[in-house]
Amino acid sequence: MDHEILTNELDEKTKSLIEKVEKMENEINEKDEEIRKLKNELEFLKGVISGKNRKIFGVSSEQVDANQLSLFNEAEKFSDSKVEEPTLEEITYKRAKKSNYTGKKDNLANLERVVIEHKLEGDDLNCKECGEELVEIGVKSKKEIIRYVPAKLIVEEHVIYSYACKSCEKETGESNIISAEAPQTIFYNSMASNELVAHTLVLKYQHAMPLYRQETYFDMMGATLSRQTLCNWTMSAAEALEPIYKHMKKELLNRKYINADETTLKVINDNGKDSKSKKYMWLYMSNINSKPVILYDYQSTRSSSCPKNFLGDFKGFLQTDGYNGYNSVSNATRVYCLAHIRRYFHNIIVGLNEEALKSSRGVIGFNYCEQIYKLEKELREAYSSDENYYDIRFKVRAEKLAPLIDNFIDYVEREIKYALPRSPLGKALDYAKKHLPGLKNVLLDGSLEVDNNAAERAIKPFVIGRKNFLFANTAKGAASSANIYSIVETAKANKLVVERYLVHLFNNLLKIDISNSESLEDLMPWSNKIPENMKIKDRK
């Protein structure tokens, strides 16, 4: 009996001890979980501080120290990849070596060339020894000098004479009066020549010189041209060039592949009121490698209706960043940008030391981006000169890029389960999860690029100009700037001398029926009707 009681007491004590141990284990687990969350929160806050410091004190480039690249490859062992990193067959090809010398060998092919011959004349042609006349035996040497010819403004006073037939007047009593043809300019009854308007536009939209600085520029040349006068010319030029812009837009919408981006600008007196809200300049462009079209479109909002209204029923490939507003172009196939995915992972690793890189889970995602770019670079270097480049790239991508993207997606799906959503890694994984499937659409066509960098580069001229202009005075002014920027940037992309091209447009828009599509096509920057002296010759 006593033994039984003792046994029961021991059982109760054991049970009590077990419960206490379990309770302590639960408390420890809760503390561990709390510590884990606090560590994650600490890492998140450190990431926020690091990101702020980088924005304030760091450089904007996303380049990574070359000494760290081996660590990115080393991190691959943590990714549990189902496929090996792509290896391309070795291809040998010849490429002309580029010289770093930037002196006389720079490209001078686009400059007017004046030949000045230095010959002996008069008494100098007589031999100093015997007095006989010297005979030319050849050219001793040639010397090239680049001479700067200062710009100047002149006033052309055109006097238009009229003529009458006195014989007709004697016979019929009526004079047959004929006048000489007066020179025509793009602006009726304006003092501005087509050349001067073109120069003003190039200064403002290609070289980012605001009109108030142009006042001083022209004043030094002896002409007092007010900012209001220059502004009127700019607005009138945009109106005159509108048929060119509309034809370019029609051409763009017929392409199968469009890149898009948008940026902000400040507009005051929009609709007659001072406005502090953000306005937007949208950019749409075609493949830069074949008859490029680059168009800007000013809008007062970032609404999804903006790309919808501009692109309409466009049914091709639309490549953008991750902004959902582009989904309104419902007939288009969205292609997302690898550079934006890469940027998230780059922001995680950029401030890490060598030891931290080895344990970072973010470096694995960054490494996948680097592998994709490496594959694209090797394809470009090996085949870009081949006329079947896009077909070759389509086939190689199907074999090597497709499994690489699938592997990237698998990594994201695994890691996102354990990452703190608010942490830099959590945000990177969430962005990649949403947009990697759209990036995979590059496999559908060999002409598609893996990133939207072309659009980001194309919008930079406007961003630079925006810093100089500070703001547009009115919505109409911003829309006019969009038209002119579009024509300037499209001309540049088609390797034209912009100022000469603008003069060409002004001269010919006066002569054609602007409702005739064929006539407008002849004026497009890619037209074979464009005079040779407007084309920038390739560097030799």
Coordinates of C-alpha atoms in Angstrom, one line a residue:
M1 CA 0.0 0.0 0.0
D2 CA 2.8 2.4 1.0
H3 CA 4.6 1.4 -2.2
E4 CA 1.6 2.2 -4.3
I5 CA 1.2 5.6 -2.6
L6 CA 4.9 6.4 -3.1
T7 CA 4.7 5.4 -6.8
N8 CA 1.7 7.7 -7.3
E9 CA 3.5 10.6 -5.6
L10 CA 6.5 10.0 -7.8
D11 CA 4.3 9.9 -10.9
E12 CA 2.7 13.2 -9.9
K13 CA 6.1 14.8 -9.3
T14 CA 7.4 13.5 -12.6
K15 CA 4.3 14.7 -14.4
S16 CA 4.7 18.1 -12.7
L17 CA 8.4 18.3 -13.7
I18 CA 7.6 17.3 -17.2
E19 CA 4.9 20.0 -17.4
K20 CA 7.4 22.6 -16.0
V21 CA 10.0 21.5 -18.5
E22 CA 7.5 21.7 -21.4
K23 CA 6.4 25.1 -20.1
M24 CA 10.0 26.3 -20.0
E25 CA 10.7 24.9 -23.5
N26 CA 7.6 26.8 -24.8
E27 CA 8.8 30.0 -23.1
I28 CA 12.3 29.5 -24.6
N29 CA 10.8 28.9 -28.0
E30 CA 8.7 32.0 -27.7
K31 CA 11.7 34.0 -26.6
D32 CA 13.7 32.5 -29.6
E33 CA 10.9 33.5 -31.9
E34 CA 10.8 37.0 -30.4
I35 CA 14.6 37.3 -30.7
R36 CA 14.4 36.1 -34.3
K37 CA 11.7 38.8 -35.1
L38 CA 13.8 41.4 -33.3
K39 CA 16.8 40.4 -35.3
N40 CA 14.8 40.6 -38.5
E41 CA 13.5 44.0 -37.4
L42 CA 17.0 45.1 -36.6
E43 CA 18.2 44.0 -40.0
F44 CA 15.3 45.8 -41.6
L45 CA 16.1 49.0 -39.8
K46 CA 19.8 48.7 -40.6
G47 CA 18.8 48.2 -44.2
V48 CA 16.6 51.4 -44.1
I49 CA 19.4 53.4 -42.6
S50 CA 21.9 52.0 -45.0
G51 CA 19.6 52.8 -47.9
K52 CA 19.1 56.4 -46.7
N53 CA 22.8 56.9 -46.3
R54 CA 23.5 55.5 -49.7
K55 CA 21.0 57.9 -51.3
I56 CA 22.5 60.9 -49.4
F57 CA 26.2 60.1 -49.5
G58 CA 26.6 57.3 -52.1
V59 CA 26.9 57.1 -55.8
S60 CA 23.9 56.2 -57.9
S61 CA 25.7 53.5 -60.0
E62 CA 24.7 49.9 -59.5
Q63 CA 28.2 48.7 -60.3
V64 CA 29.6 46.1 -57.9
D65 CA 33.2 45.8 -56.8
A66 CA 34.9 43.3 -59.2
N67 CA 36.6 41.7 -56.1
Q68 CA 33.2 40.7 -54.9
L69 CA 32.1 38.9 -58.1
S70 CA 33.7 35.6 -57.0
L71 CA 31.5 35.7 -53.9
F72 CA 28.4 35.8 -56.1
N73 CA 29.5 32.7 -57.9
E74 CA 30.3 31.0 -54.6
A75 CA 26.8 31.7 -53.3
E76 CA 25.4 29.5 -56.1
K77 CA 26.0 26.5 -53.8
F78 CA 23.2 27.7 -51.6
S79 CA 20.6 28.0 -54.3
D80 CA 19.9 24.2 -54.9
S81 CA 19.8 24.9 -58.6
K82 CA 18.1 22.3 -60.8
V83 CA 20.1 23.3 -63.8
E84 CA 23.7 24.3 -64.2
E85 CA 24.8 27.7 -65.0
P86 CA 24.7 28.2 -68.8
T87 CA 27.9 27.5 -70.7
L88 CA 28.1 28.8 -74.2
E89 CA 30.2 27.2 -77.0
E90 CA 33.4 29.1 -77.6
I91 CA 33.1 31.3 -80.6
T92 CA 36.1 33.0 -82.3
Y93 CA 35.5 36.2 -84.2
K94 CA 37.5 39.3 -85.3
R95 CA 36.7 42.7 -84.1
A96 CA 38.5 46.0 -84.9
K97 CA 40.5 47.3 -82.0
K98 CA 39.3 50.6 -80.8
S99 CA 41.9 53.3 -80.2
N100 CA 41.8 55.3 -77.0
Y101 CA 43.5 58.2 -78.8
T102 CA 41.1 61.1 -79.0
G103 CA 43.1 63.6 -81.0
K104 CA 43.3 63.9 -84.7
K105 CA 41.7 60.5 -85.3
D106 CA 38.4 61.7 -83.9
N107 CA 35.5 61.6 -86.4
L108 CA 35.7 64.6 -88.6
A109 CA 33.7 63.2 -91.4
N110 CA 30.6 65.3 -90.6
L111 CA 32.5 68.6 -90.9
E112 CA 32.6 70.8 -94.0
R113 CA 36.0 70.5 -95.6
V114 CA 37.8 73.4 -97.2
V115 CA 41.0 72.7 -99.2
I116 CA 43.6 75.5 -99.1
E117 CA 46.6 75.1 -101.4
H118 CA 49.8 76.8 -100.5
K119 CA 51.8 77.5 -103.7
L120 CA 54.7 79.7 -104.6
E121 CA 53.8 82.8 -106.6
G122 CA 55.6 85.7 -108.3
D123 CA 59.3 86.1 -107.6
D124 CA 59.2 83.2 -105.2
L125 CA 58.7 80.9 -108.2
N126 CA 62.2 81.8 -109.5
C127 CA 65.2 79.7 -108.5
K128 CA 67.4 81.6 -106.1
E129 CA 70.5 80.1 -107.7
C130 CA 70.0 80.5 -111.5
G131 CA 66.8 82.6 -111.8
E132 CA 64.9 80.0 -113.8
E133 CA 61.2 79.4 -113.1
L134 CA 60.6 76.5 -110.6
V135 CA 58.5 73.5 -111.7
E136 CA 55.9 71.9 -109.4
I137 CA 57.0 68.3 -108.6
G138 CA 54.3 67.2 -106.1
V139 CA 52.8 67.7 -102.6
K140 CA 55.3 67.9 -99.8
S141 CA 52.8 67.3 -96.9
K142 CA 49.2 67.9 -95.7
K143 CA 48.1 69.4 -92.5
E144 CA 44.6 69.4 -91.1
I145 CA 43.4 72.2 -88.8
I146 CA 40.0 72.4 -87.2
R147 CA 39.0 76.1 -87.4
Y148 CA 36.2 77.6 -85.3
V149 CA 34.0 80.0 -87.2
P150 CA 32.1 82.2 -84.7
A151 CA 28.4 82.3 -85.1
K152 CA 26.7 85.6 -86.1
L153 CA 23.3 86.9 -86.8
I154 CA 22.5 89.0 -89.9
V155 CA 19.3 90.8 -91.0
E156 CA 18.3 89.9 -94.5
E157 CA 16.1 92.6 -96.0
H158 CA 14.2 91.0 -98.8
V159 CA 12.9 93.6 -101.3
I160 CA 10.2 92.1 -103.5
Y161 CA 9.7 93.7 -106.9
S162 CA 6.6 93.6 -109.1
Y163 CA 6.6 93.7 -112.9
A164 CA 3.9 94.7 -115.3
C165 CA 3.4 94.1 -119.1
K166 CA 3.0 97.5 -120.7
S167 CA 2.1 95.9 -124.1
C168 CA -0.9 94.1 -122.6
E169 CA -1.9 97.2 -120.8
K170 CA -1.8 99.2 -124.1
E171 CA -3.9 96.6 -125.9
T172 CA -6.4 95.6 -123.2
G173 CA -6.2 98.3 -120.7
E174 CA -5.2 95.8 -118.0
S175 CA -1.7 95.2 -116.7
N176 CA -0.4 91.7 -116.3
I177 CA 1.4 92.2 -113.0
I178 CA 3.8 89.5 -111.8
S179 CA 5.9 89.7 -108.5
A180 CA 9.1 87.9 -107.6
E181 CA 8.6 85.1 -105.2
A182 CA 9.2 86.1 -101.6
P183 CA 11.1 83.7 -99.3
Q184 CA 8.8 81.6 -97.1
T185 CA 9.4 80.8 -93.5
I186 CA 7.5 78.4 -91.2
F187 CA 5.9 81.3 -89.4
Y188 CA 3.9 83.7 -91.5
N189 CA 4.8 87.3 -91.0
S190 CA 7.6 86.5 -88.5
M191 CA 11.1 87.8 -88.5
A192 CA 12.5 84.4 -87.6
S193 CA 14.1 82.3 -90.3
N194 CA 13.7 78.6 -90.4
E195 CA 17.4 78.3 -89.5
L196 CA 17.1 80.6 -86.4
V197 CA 14.0 78.7 -85.1
A198 CA 15.8 75.4 -85.6
H199 CA 18.9 76.7 -83.7
T200 CA 16.7 77.9 -80.8
L201 CA 15.0 74.5 -80.5
V202 CA 18.3 72.6 -80.6
L203 CA 19.7 74.8 -77.9
K204 CA 16.7 74.2 -75.7
Y205 CA 15.8 70.6 -76.3
Q206 CA 19.1 69.0 -77.3
H207 CA 21.6 71.1 -75.3
A208 CA 19.2 71.9 -72.4
M209 CA 19.7 75.7 -72.6
P210 CA 16.7 77.5 -71.1
L211 CA 15.2 80.4 -73.0
Y212 CA 16.3 82.9 -70.3
R213 CA 19.9 81.9 -71.0
Q214 CA 19.3 82.1 -74.7
E215 CA 18.3 85.8 -74.2
T216 CA 21.9 86.4 -73.0
Y217 CA 23.3 84.2 -75.8
F218 CA 21.6 86.2 -78.6
D219 CA 22.3 89.5 -76.8
M220 CA 26.1 88.8 -77.0
M221 CA 25.6 88.3 -80.8
G222 CA 24.0 91.7 -81.1
A223 CA 20.3 90.9 -81.2
T224 CA 17.8 91.6 -78.4
L225 CA 15.4 88.7 -78.5
S226 CA 13.1 88.6 -75.4
R227 CA 12.2 85.4 -73.7
Q228 CA 8.6 86.0 -74.7
T229 CA 9.6 86.1 -78.4
L230 CA 11.7 82.9 -78.1
C231 CA 8.8 81.2 -76.2
N232 CA 6.3 82.2 -79.0
W233 CA 8.7 80.8 -81.6
T234 CA 8.9 77.5 -79.6
M235 CA 5.2 77.2 -79.2
S236 CA 4.6 77.9 -82.9
A237 CA 7.3 75.4 -83.9
A238 CA 5.6 72.7 -81.8
E239 CA 2.3 73.4 -83.6
A240 CA 3.9 73.4 -87.0
L241 CA 5.7 70.1 -86.2
E242 CA 2.5 68.4 -84.9
P243 CA 1.8 66.5 -88.2
I244 CA 5.3 65.0 -87.9
Y245 CA 4.6 63.9 -84.3
K246 CA 1.3 62.3 -85.3
H247 CA 2.8 60.4 -88.2
M248 CA 5.6 59.1 -85.9
K249 CA 2.9 58.0 -83.4
K250 CA 1.1 56.2 -86.2
E251 CA 4.3 54.4 -87.2
L252 CA 5.1 53.5 -83.5
L253 CA 1.7 51.8 -83.0
N254 CA 2.3 49.7 -86.0
R255 CA 5.5 48.2 -84.5
K256 CA 5.3 44.9 -82.6
Y257 CA 7.5 45.9 -79.6
I258 CA 7.3 49.1 -77.5
N259 CA 9.2 50.2 -74.4
A260 CA 7.5 52.6 -72.0
D261 CA 8.5 54.7 -69.0
E262 CA 7.4 57.8 -67.2
T263 CA 8.9 60.6 -65.1
T264 CA 7.6 63.6 -63.1
L265 CA 7.8 67.3 -63.8
K266 CA 6.5 70.4 -62.2
V267 CA 4.0 72.6 -64.1
I268 CA 2.7 75.9 -62.8
N269 CA -0.4 77.7 -64.0
D270 CA -1.8 74.4 -65.2
N271 CA -5.4 75.2 -66.2
G272 CA -4.9 78.7 -64.9
K273 CA -3.9 77.7 -61.4
D274 CA -0.7 77.2 -59.5
S275 CA -0.3 73.5 -59.0
K276 CA 1.9 71.6 -56.6
S277 CA 0.8 68.2 -57.7
K278 CA 3.1 66.0 -59.8
K279 CA 2.6 66.0 -63.5
Y280 CA 4.1 63.3 -65.8
M281 CA 6.0 63.0 -69.0
W282 CA 5.4 59.5 -70.5
L283 CA 7.8 58.0 -73.0
Y284 CA 7.1 55.3 -75.6
M285 CA 9.7 54.0 -78.0
S286 CA 10.3 51.3 -80.5
N287 CA 13.4 49.0 -80.9
I288 CA 16.3 51.4 -81.1
N289 CA 18.1 49.2 -83.6
S290 CA 15.7 49.5 -86.5
K291 CA 14.1 52.8 -87.6
P292 CA 13.7 54.0 -84.0
V293 CA 10.7 56.1 -82.9
I294 CA 10.9 57.9 -79.5
L295 CA 7.8 59.8 -78.4
Y296 CA 7.0 61.8 -75.3
D297 CA 3.5 62.4 -74.0
Y298 CA 2.6 65.0 -71.3
Q299 CA -0.2 64.1 -68.9
S300 CA -1.4 65.7 -65.7
T301 CA -1.6 62.3 -63.9
R302 CA -0.1 58.9 -63.6
S303 CA -3.4 57.2 -64.2
S304 CA -3.7 54.0 -66.1
S305 CA -5.8 55.8 -68.6
C306 CA -2.7 57.6 -69.9
P307 CA -1.0 54.6 -71.5
K308 CA -4.4 53.2 -72.5
N309 CA -5.4 56.3 -74.4
F310 CA -2.0 56.7 -76.0
L311 CA -1.5 53.1 -77.1
G312 CA -5.1 52.2 -77.7
D313 CA -5.5 48.7 -79.1
F314 CA -1.8 48.0 -79.4
K315 CA -1.4 44.2 -79.6
G316 CA 2.3 43.8 -79.5
F317 CA 4.9 43.4 -76.7
L318 CA 4.9 46.2 -74.1
Q319 CA 8.0 46.3 -71.9
T320 CA 7.9 48.4 -68.8
D321 CA 8.8 48.5 -65.1
G322 CA 6.4 46.9 -62.6
Y323 CA 3.9 49.8 -62.6
N324 CA 0.4 48.2 -62.8
G325 CA -1.0 51.2 -64.7
Y326 CA 0.3 49.7 -67.9
N327 CA -2.0 46.7 -67.5
S328 CA -4.7 48.9 -68.9
V329 CA -3.2 48.2 -72.4
S330 CA -5.1 45.0 -72.2
N331 CA -4.3 43.7 -75.7
A332 CA -0.6 44.0 -75.2
T333 CA 1.7 41.2 -73.9
R334 CA 3.6 42.7 -70.9
V335 CA 7.3 42.1 -70.7
Y336 CA 8.9 43.1 -67.4
C337 CA 12.4 44.5 -66.8
L338 CA 15.3 42.5 -65.3
A339 CA 17.1 45.7 -64.3
H340 CA 14.4 46.6 -61.8
I341 CA 14.5 43.1 -60.3
R342 CA 18.2 43.3 -60.1
R343 CA 18.1 46.7 -58.4
Y344 CA 16.2 45.3 -55.4
F345 CA 18.9 42.6 -54.8
H346 CA 21.7 45.0 -55.5
N347 CA 20.4 47.3 -52.7
I348 CA 20.7 44.4 -50.3
I349 CA 24.3 43.4 -51.0
V350 CA 25.9 46.8 -51.9
G351 CA 26.8 47.6 -48.3
L352 CA 27.8 44.1 -47.2
N353 CA 31.4 43.2 -46.4
E354 CA 33.0 40.0 -47.6
E355 CA 31.9 37.9 -44.6
A356 CA 28.3 39.1 -44.7
L357 CA 28.1 38.4 -48.5
K358 CA 28.9 34.7 -47.9
S359 CA 25.8 34.2 -45.7
S360 CA 23.5 36.6 -47.5
R361 CA 20.4 35.0 -49.2
G362 CA 20.0 38.1 -51.3
V363 CA 23.3 37.6 -53.1
I364 CA 21.8 34.5 -54.6
G365 CA 19.1 36.4 -56.3
F366 CA 21.6 39.0 -57.5
N367 CA 23.7 36.3 -58.9
Y368 CA 20.8 34.9 -61.0
C369 CA 20.4 38.4 -62.5
E370 CA 24.1 38.5 -63.3
Q371 CA 24.0 35.1 -65.0
I372 CA 21.1 36.3 -67.2
Y373 CA 23.0 39.4 -68.2
K374 CA 26.2 37.4 -68.8
L375 CA 24.3 35.1 -71.2
E376 CA 22.8 38.1 -73.0
K377 CA 26.2 39.8 -73.3
E378 CA 27.8 36.6 -74.8
L379 CA 24.9 36.3 -77.3
R380 CA 25.3 39.9 -78.3
E381 CA 29.1 39.8 -78.7
A382 CA 29.0 36.5 -80.7
Y383 CA 26.0 37.0 -83.0
S384 CA 24.9 40.7 -83.1
S385 CA 26.5 41.2 -86.5
D386 CA 24.6 38.3 -88.0
E387 CA 21.6 39.2 -90.0
N388 CA 19.7 36.3 -88.3
Y389 CA 20.7 37.5 -84.8
Y390 CA 17.1 37.5 -83.4
D391 CA 16.4 34.0 -84.7
I392 CA 19.7 32.7 -83.2
R393 CA 19.0 34.5 -79.9
F394 CA 15.5 33.0 -79.8
K395 CA 16.8 29.5 -80.1
V396 CA 19.7 29.9 -77.6
R397 CA 17.3 31.5 -75.1
A398 CA 14.9 28.6 -75.3
E399 CA 17.8 26.2 -74.5
K400 CA 19.7 28.2 -71.9
L401 CA 17.7 31.2 -70.6
A402 CA 14.4 29.4 -70.0
P403 CA 15.8 27.0 -67.4
L404 CA 17.8 29.8 -65.8
I405 CA 14.6 31.9 -65.2
D406 CA 12.7 28.8 -64.0
N407 CA 15.5 28.2 -61.5
F408 CA 15.4 31.9 -60.4
I409 CA 11.6 31.5 -59.8
D410 CA 12.1 28.3 -57.7
Y411 CA 14.7 30.2 -55.6
V412 CA 12.2 33.0 -55.0
E413 CA 9.4 30.6 -54.1
R414 CA 11.6 28.9 -51.5
E415 CA 13.1 32.0 -49.9
I416 CA 9.9 34.1 -49.7
K417 CA 8.4 31.7 -47.1
Y418 CA 11.1 32.6 -44.5
A419 CA 11.9 36.2 -45.3
L420 CA 10.4 39.1 -43.3
P421 CA 8.0 40.9 -45.7
R422 CA 9.2 44.4 -44.7
S423 CA 12.9 43.5 -44.9
P424 CA 14.9 44.4 -48.0
L425 CA 15.1 40.7 -48.9
G426 CA 11.4 40.3 -48.4
K427 CA 10.6 43.2 -50.7
A428 CA 13.1 42.0 -53.3
L429 CA 11.6 38.5 -53.3
D430 CA 8.1 39.8 -53.4
Y431 CA 8.9 42.1 -56.4
A432 CA 10.7 39.2 -58.2
K433 CA 7.8 36.8 -57.6
K434 CA 5.3 39.3 -59.2
H435 CA 7.5 40.1 -62.2
L436 CA 9.7 37.1 -63.1
P437 CA 6.8 35.4 -65.0
G438 CA 6.4 38.5 -67.1
L439 CA 10.2 38.6 -67.7
K440 CA 9.9 35.1 -69.0
N441 CA 7.9 36.6 -72.0
V442 CA 11.3 37.5 -73.6
L443 CA 11.4 33.9 -74.6
L444 CA 8.5 34.6 -77.0
D445 CA 10.5 36.7 -79.5
G446 CA 14.2 37.0 -80.2
S447 CA 13.9 40.8 -80.7
L448 CA 12.8 41.4 -77.1
E449 CA 15.4 42.7 -74.6
V450 CA 15.7 41.4 -71.0
D451 CA 15.4 44.9 -69.5
N452 CA 13.8 48.3 -70.2
N453 CA 17.1 50.2 -70.1
A454 CA 16.6 51.6 -73.6
A455 CA 13.5 53.5 -72.3
E456 CA 15.3 54.8 -69.2
R457 CA 18.2 56.0 -71.4
A458 CA 15.7 57.7 -73.8
I459 CA 14.0 59.6 -71.0
K460 CA 17.3 60.9 -69.6
P461 CA 17.6 63.9 -72.0
F462 CA 14.2 65.1 -70.7
V463 CA 15.3 64.6 -67.1
I464 CA 18.5 66.7 -67.8
G465 CA 16.4 69.4 -69.4
R466 CA 13.9 69.3 -66.6
K467 CA 16.7 70.1 -64.1
N468 CA 17.6 73.2 -66.2
F469 CA 14.1 74.3 -66.9
L470 CA 12.9 73.8 -63.3
F471 CA 9.3 73.7 -64.5
A472 CA 7.0 74.2 -67.5
N473 CA 4.9 77.3 -67.3
T474 CA 1.7 75.8 -68.6
A475 CA 0.2 72.4 -69.6
K476 CA 0.2 73.6 -73.2
G477 CA 3.9 74.4 -72.9
A478 CA 4.6 71.0 -71.5
A479 CA 2.7 69.3 -74.3
S480 CA 4.6 71.5 -76.8
S481 CA 7.9 70.4 -75.2
A482 CA 6.8 66.7 -75.6
N483 CA 6.2 67.2 -79.3
I484 CA 9.6 68.8 -79.9
Y485 CA 11.5 66.4 -77.6
S486 CA 10.0 63.5 -79.6
I487 CA 11.2 64.8 -82.9
V488 CA 14.7 65.8 -81.6
E489 CA 15.3 62.4 -79.9
T490 CA 13.9 60.4 -82.8
A491 CA 16.2 62.3 -85.2
K492 CA 19.2 61.7 -82.9
A493 CA 18.3 58.0 -82.6
N494 CA 18.3 57.8 -86.4
K495 CA 21.7 59.4 -86.5
L496 CA 20.7 62.7 -88.1
V497 CA 22.2 66.2 -87.5
V498 CA 19.2 67.5 -85.6
E499 CA 19.5 71.2 -86.5
R500 CA 19.8 70.5 -90.2
Y501 CA 16.9 68.0 -90.0
L502 CA 14.6 70.6 -88.3
V503 CA 15.4 73.2 -91.1
H504 CA 14.6 70.4 -93.6
L505 CA 11.2 69.9 -92.0
F506 CA 10.4 73.6 -91.8
N507 CA 11.3 74.1 -95.4
N508 CA 9.3 71.2 -96.7
L509 CA 6.2 71.4 -94.4
L510 CA 5.4 74.6 -96.3
K511 CA 5.4 72.7 -99.6
I512 CA 3.5 69.5 -99.0
D513 CA -0.1 68.5 -98.3
I514 CA 0.2 67.4 -94.6
S515 CA -2.9 65.2 -94.9
N516 CA -0.9 63.1 -97.4
S517 CA 0.6 60.2 -95.5
E518 CA 3.2 59.4 -98.3
S519 CA 4.5 63.0 -98.2
L520 CA 4.9 62.9 -94.5
E521 CA 6.7 59.5 -94.7
D522 CA 9.3 61.1 -96.9
L523 CA 10.1 63.5 -94.1
M524 CA 10.5 60.9 -91.4
P525 CA 14.1 60.6 -90.0
W526 CA 14.4 57.0 -91.3
S527 CA 13.3 57.9 -94.8
N528 CA 15.7 57.2 -97.7
K529 CA 14.6 60.6 -99.0
I530 CA 16.5 62.4 -96.3
P531 CA 19.5 64.3 -97.8
E532 CA 23.0 62.8 -97.1
N533 CA 24.3 66.0 -95.6
M534 CA 21.9 65.5 -92.7
K535 CA 23.2 62.0 -91.8
I536 CA 25.9 61.6 -89.2
K537 CA 28.6 59.5 -90.8
D538 CA 30.0 56.6 -88.8
R539 CA 33.4 56.9 -87.2
K540 CA 36.2 55.6 -89.3

